[in-house]
Amino acid sequence: DAGVIQSPRHEVTEMGQEVTLRCKPISGHNSLFWYRQTMMRGLELLIYFNNNVPIDDSGMPEDRFSAKMPNASFSTLKIQPSEPRDSAVYFCASSRDGMNTEAFFGQGTRLTVV
Amino acid sequence: GENVEQHPSTLSVQEGDSAVIKCTYSDSASNYFPWYKQELGKRPQLIIDIRSNVGEKKDQRIAVTLNKTAKHFSLHITETQPEDSAVYFCAAYGDTGRRALTFGSGTRLQVQP
């Protein structure tokens, strides 16, 4: 398996624009997570899906952030409108079953909002 | 919710020495404690994990100890090598409350050759 695949690897956008980050989890994994990493706040869980259903989205910063998982092999994280403070590395991770099994991280998307 | 404190924030050791990173957690119901290693510009990767039914686990040069009473767990790396240089994150997960994996703030380990 190629592991968790994220796209794009890098994204530079202007404030106010919509940004969509994409993730393909490892086949057979039923849990998917979106994390945000910054120097100030470290690794933060944004949202957690189990069997394509959002289980916990309490980490989503505000209504500008939304995430979907239309099927077992694809998820998106959308920011609309984007702001400079959204600049961070966004990681997608998947695990075989829930948060108490090994999470495999994607390469991350480095987002810069100018 | 769960709160995970990690110390130290930076650690510098000589090649061949041991390194110890410590974490404390707040939720006594937490039962899963993984450690992730993140090299510069790379993704976090699991290096070892421990569950609350054991007190210690070892994998070659890496070991983790867990003290449930004191609510702390530690990562021990022996015979450190330059390739051990990275940021290490501890995390804790519990089946109550938010049921989320909470990460510590990270420790930047530098192994001097």
Coordinates of C-alpha atoms in Angstrom, one line a residue:
Chain A
D1 CA 0.0 0.0 0.0
A2 CA 1.2 3.5 -0.8
G3 CA 0.2 4.8 2.6
V4 CA -2.0 7.8 3.3
I5 CA -1.9 10.1 0.3
Q6 CA -2.5 13.9 0.6
S7 CA -2.7 16.6 -2.0
P8 CA -1.6 19.1 -2.6
R9 CA 1.8 19.0 -0.8
H10 CA 2.0 22.8 -0.8
E11 CA -0.7 25.4 -1.2
V12 CA -0.2 29.2 -1.3
T13 CA -3.4 31.2 -1.5
E14 CA -4.7 34.7 -0.9
M15 CA -6.8 35.6 2.1
G16 CA -10.4 35.1 1.3
Q17 CA -9.9 32.3 -1.2
E18 CA -11.4 28.8 -0.7
V19 CA -8.9 26.0 -0.1
T20 CA -9.6 22.3 -0.4
L21 CA -7.2 19.7 1.0
R22 CA -7.6 16.1 -0.1
C23 CA -6.8 12.7 1.5
K24 CA -6.8 9.1 0.5
P25 CA -6.6 6.8 3.5
I26 CA -5.0 3.4 3.6
S27 CA -7.3 0.8 2.2
G28 CA -9.0 -1.2 4.9
H29 CA -8.7 1.5 7.5
N30 CA -12.0 2.6 8.9
S31 CA -10.9 5.7 10.8
L32 CA -9.6 8.9 9.4
F33 CA -8.3 12.0 11.2
W34 CA -7.5 15.5 10.1
Y35 CA -4.8 17.3 12.2
R36 CA -3.3 20.7 12.1
Q37 CA 0.3 21.4 13.2
T38 CA 1.7 24.8 14.1
M39 CA 4.6 25.9 16.2
M40 CA 2.3 27.6 18.7
R41 CA -0.3 25.0 19.1
G42 CA 1.4 21.7 18.2
L43 CA -0.6 18.9 16.8
E44 CA -4.4 19.5 17.1
L45 CA -7.1 17.1 16.1
L46 CA -9.6 18.9 13.9
I47 CA -12.1 16.1 13.1
Y48 CA -12.4 12.3 13.3
F49 CA -14.4 10.0 11.0
N50 CA -15.2 6.4 11.7
N51 CA -16.7 4.4 8.8
N52 CA -17.1 7.6 6.9
V53 CA -19.2 9.2 9.6
P54 CA -17.9 12.3 11.5
I55 CA -17.6 11.3 15.1
D56 CA -16.0 14.3 16.7
D57 CA -15.6 17.7 15.0
S58 CA -15.2 19.7 18.2
G59 CA -11.6 20.6 17.1
M60 CA -12.7 22.4 14.0
P61 CA -11.8 26.0 14.7
E62 CA -14.9 27.7 13.3
D63 CA -17.5 27.6 10.6
R64 CA -15.0 28.4 8.0
F65 CA -13.7 24.9 8.2
S66 CA -15.7 21.9 6.9
A67 CA -14.7 18.3 6.2
K68 CA -16.4 15.5 4.3
M69 CA -15.8 11.8 3.7
P70 CA -18.1 10.7 0.9
N71 CA -16.6 7.2 0.8
A72 CA -14.1 5.0 2.5
S73 CA -11.3 6.1 0.2
F74 CA -11.6 9.9 0.1
S75 CA -11.9 12.8 2.4
T76 CA -11.6 16.6 2.0
L77 CA -11.0 19.5 4.4
K78 CA -12.2 22.8 3.1
I79 CA -11.5 26.3 4.4
Q80 CA -13.7 29.1 3.1
P81 CA -12.8 31.9 3.3
S82 CA -9.2 31.3 4.3
E83 CA -7.3 33.7 6.6
P84 CA -3.5 34.1 7.3
R85 CA -3.9 32.5 10.7
D86 CA -4.9 29.3 8.9
S87 CA -1.3 28.9 7.7
A88 CA -0.1 25.6 9.0
V89 CA 0.7 22.0 8.0
Y90 CA -2.4 19.9 7.7
F91 CA -2.0 16.2 8.2
C92 CA -4.5 13.5 7.4
A93 CA -4.1 10.1 9.2
S94 CA -5.9 6.8 9.1
S95 CA -6.0 3.8 11.4
R96 CA -7.4 0.4 11.3
D97 CA -9.9 0.9 14.0
G98 CA -10.3 4.1 16.1
M99 CA -7.9 6.3 18.0
N100 CA -6.4 3.5 20.1
T101 CA -4.6 1.8 17.2
E102 CA -1.6 3.1 15.3
A103 CA -2.4 6.2 13.2
F104 CA -0.5 6.4 9.8
F105 CA 0.0 10.0 8.8
G106 CA 0.1 11.4 5.3
Q107 CA 2.9 13.6 4.1
G108 CA 0.9 16.7 5.0
T109 CA -0.2 19.8 3.1
R110 CA 1.7 23.0 3.9
L111 CA -0.8 25.8 3.6
T112 CA 0.3 29.4 3.4
V113 CA -2.4 32.1 3.3
V114 CA -1.1 35.5 2.3
Chain B
G1 CA -10.8 17.0 28.6
E2 CA -7.4 15.3 28.5
N3 CA -4.3 17.4 29.1
V4 CA -0.8 16.0 28.2
E5 CA 2.3 17.8 29.5
Q6 CA 5.6 16.9 27.9
H7 CA 9.2 17.7 29.2
P8 CA 11.7 18.7 28.3
S9 CA 11.0 20.8 25.2
T10 CA 14.5 20.4 24.0
L11 CA 17.1 17.8 24.8
S12 CA 20.7 17.5 23.6
V13 CA 22.8 14.4 24.3
Q14 CA 26.1 12.9 23.1
E15 CA 26.0 10.0 20.7
G16 CA 25.9 6.8 22.8
D17 CA 24.2 8.4 25.8
S18 CA 20.7 7.7 26.9
A19 CA 17.7 10.1 26.5
V20 CA 14.6 10.3 28.6
I21 CA 11.4 12.2 27.7
K22 CA 8.6 12.4 30.2
C23 CA 4.9 13.0 29.9
T24 CA 2.0 13.4 32.4
Y25 CA -1.7 13.1 31.6
S26 CA -4.7 14.3 33.5
D27 CA -7.5 11.8 32.6
S28 CA -7.2 8.7 34.8
A29 CA -9.4 6.8 32.3
S30 CA -6.7 7.1 29.6
N31 CA -5.6 3.7 28.4
Y32 CA -3.5 4.1 25.3
F33 CA -0.2 5.9 25.1
P34 CA 1.7 6.1 21.8
W35 CA 4.9 7.9 21.0
Y36 CA 5.5 9.4 17.6
K37 CA 8.8 10.6 16.0
Q38 CA 8.8 13.4 13.5
E39 CA 11.9 14.2 11.5
L40 CA 12.3 17.6 10.1
G41 CA 9.8 18.2 7.3
K42 CA 8.4 14.7 7.5
R43 CA 5.3 13.1 8.9
P44 CA 4.9 11.8 12.5
Q45 CA 5.5 8.1 12.7
L46 CA 4.7 5.7 15.5
I47 CA 7.8 4.3 17.2
I48 CA 6.3 2.6 20.2
D49 CA 3.0 2.4 22.2
I50 CA 1.8 1.1 25.5
R51 CA -1.6 0.2 26.9
S52 CA -2.7 0.7 30.5
N53 CA -2.6 -3.0 31.3
V54 CA 1.3 -3.1 31.2
G55 CA 3.9 -1.1 33.0
E56 CA 6.8 -1.3 30.5
K57 CA 7.4 -2.2 26.9
K58 CA 10.7 -2.4 25.0
D59 CA 11.7 -2.5 21.4
Q60 CA 15.4 -2.7 20.8
R61 CA 16.9 0.6 22.0
I62 CA 13.5 2.1 22.8
A63 CA 11.4 1.5 25.9
V64 CA 8.4 3.1 27.4
T65 CA 7.3 3.0 31.0
L66 CA 3.9 3.8 32.4
N67 CA 2.9 4.7 36.0
K68 CA -0.9 4.8 36.1
T69 CA -1.0 5.9 39.8
A70 CA 1.1 8.9 39.1
K71 CA -0.4 9.4 35.6
H72 CA 2.9 9.7 33.9
F73 CA 4.8 7.8 31.1
S74 CA 8.3 8.1 29.8
L75 CA 10.2 7.3 26.6
H76 CA 13.8 5.9 27.1
I77 CA 16.2 5.8 24.2
T78 CA 19.5 4.0 24.9
E79 CA 22.8 4.2 22.9
T80 CA 21.5 7.2 21.0
Q81 CA 22.6 7.7 17.4
P82 CA 22.5 10.9 15.2
E83 CA 19.6 9.5 13.3
D84 CA 17.6 9.6 16.5
S85 CA 17.6 13.4 16.2
A86 CA 14.0 14.4 15.7
V87 CA 10.9 15.8 17.5
Y88 CA 9.2 13.2 19.7
F89 CA 5.5 13.5 20.7
C90 CA 3.8 11.6 23.4
A91 CA 0.0 11.2 23.3
A92 CA -2.8 9.8 25.5
Y93 CA -6.2 8.4 24.6
G94 CA -9.1 7.5 26.8
D95 CA -12.5 5.9 26.3
T96 CA -14.3 8.6 28.2
G97 CA -15.0 12.3 27.6
R98 CA -14.0 13.5 24.2
R99 CA -12.4 10.1 23.3
A100 CA -9.7 11.9 21.3
L101 CA -5.9 11.3 21.0
T102 CA -4.3 14.3 22.8
F103 CA -0.7 15.0 21.9
G104 CA 2.0 16.6 24.1
S105 CA 3.8 19.7 22.8
G106 CA 6.9 17.7 21.6
T107 CA 10.5 17.3 22.5
R108 CA 13.3 18.2 20.1
L109 CA 16.1 15.7 20.6
Q110 CA 19.5 16.5 19.2
V111 CA 22.1 13.8 19.3
Q112 CA 25.6 15.2 18.9
P113 CA 28.1 13.0 17.1

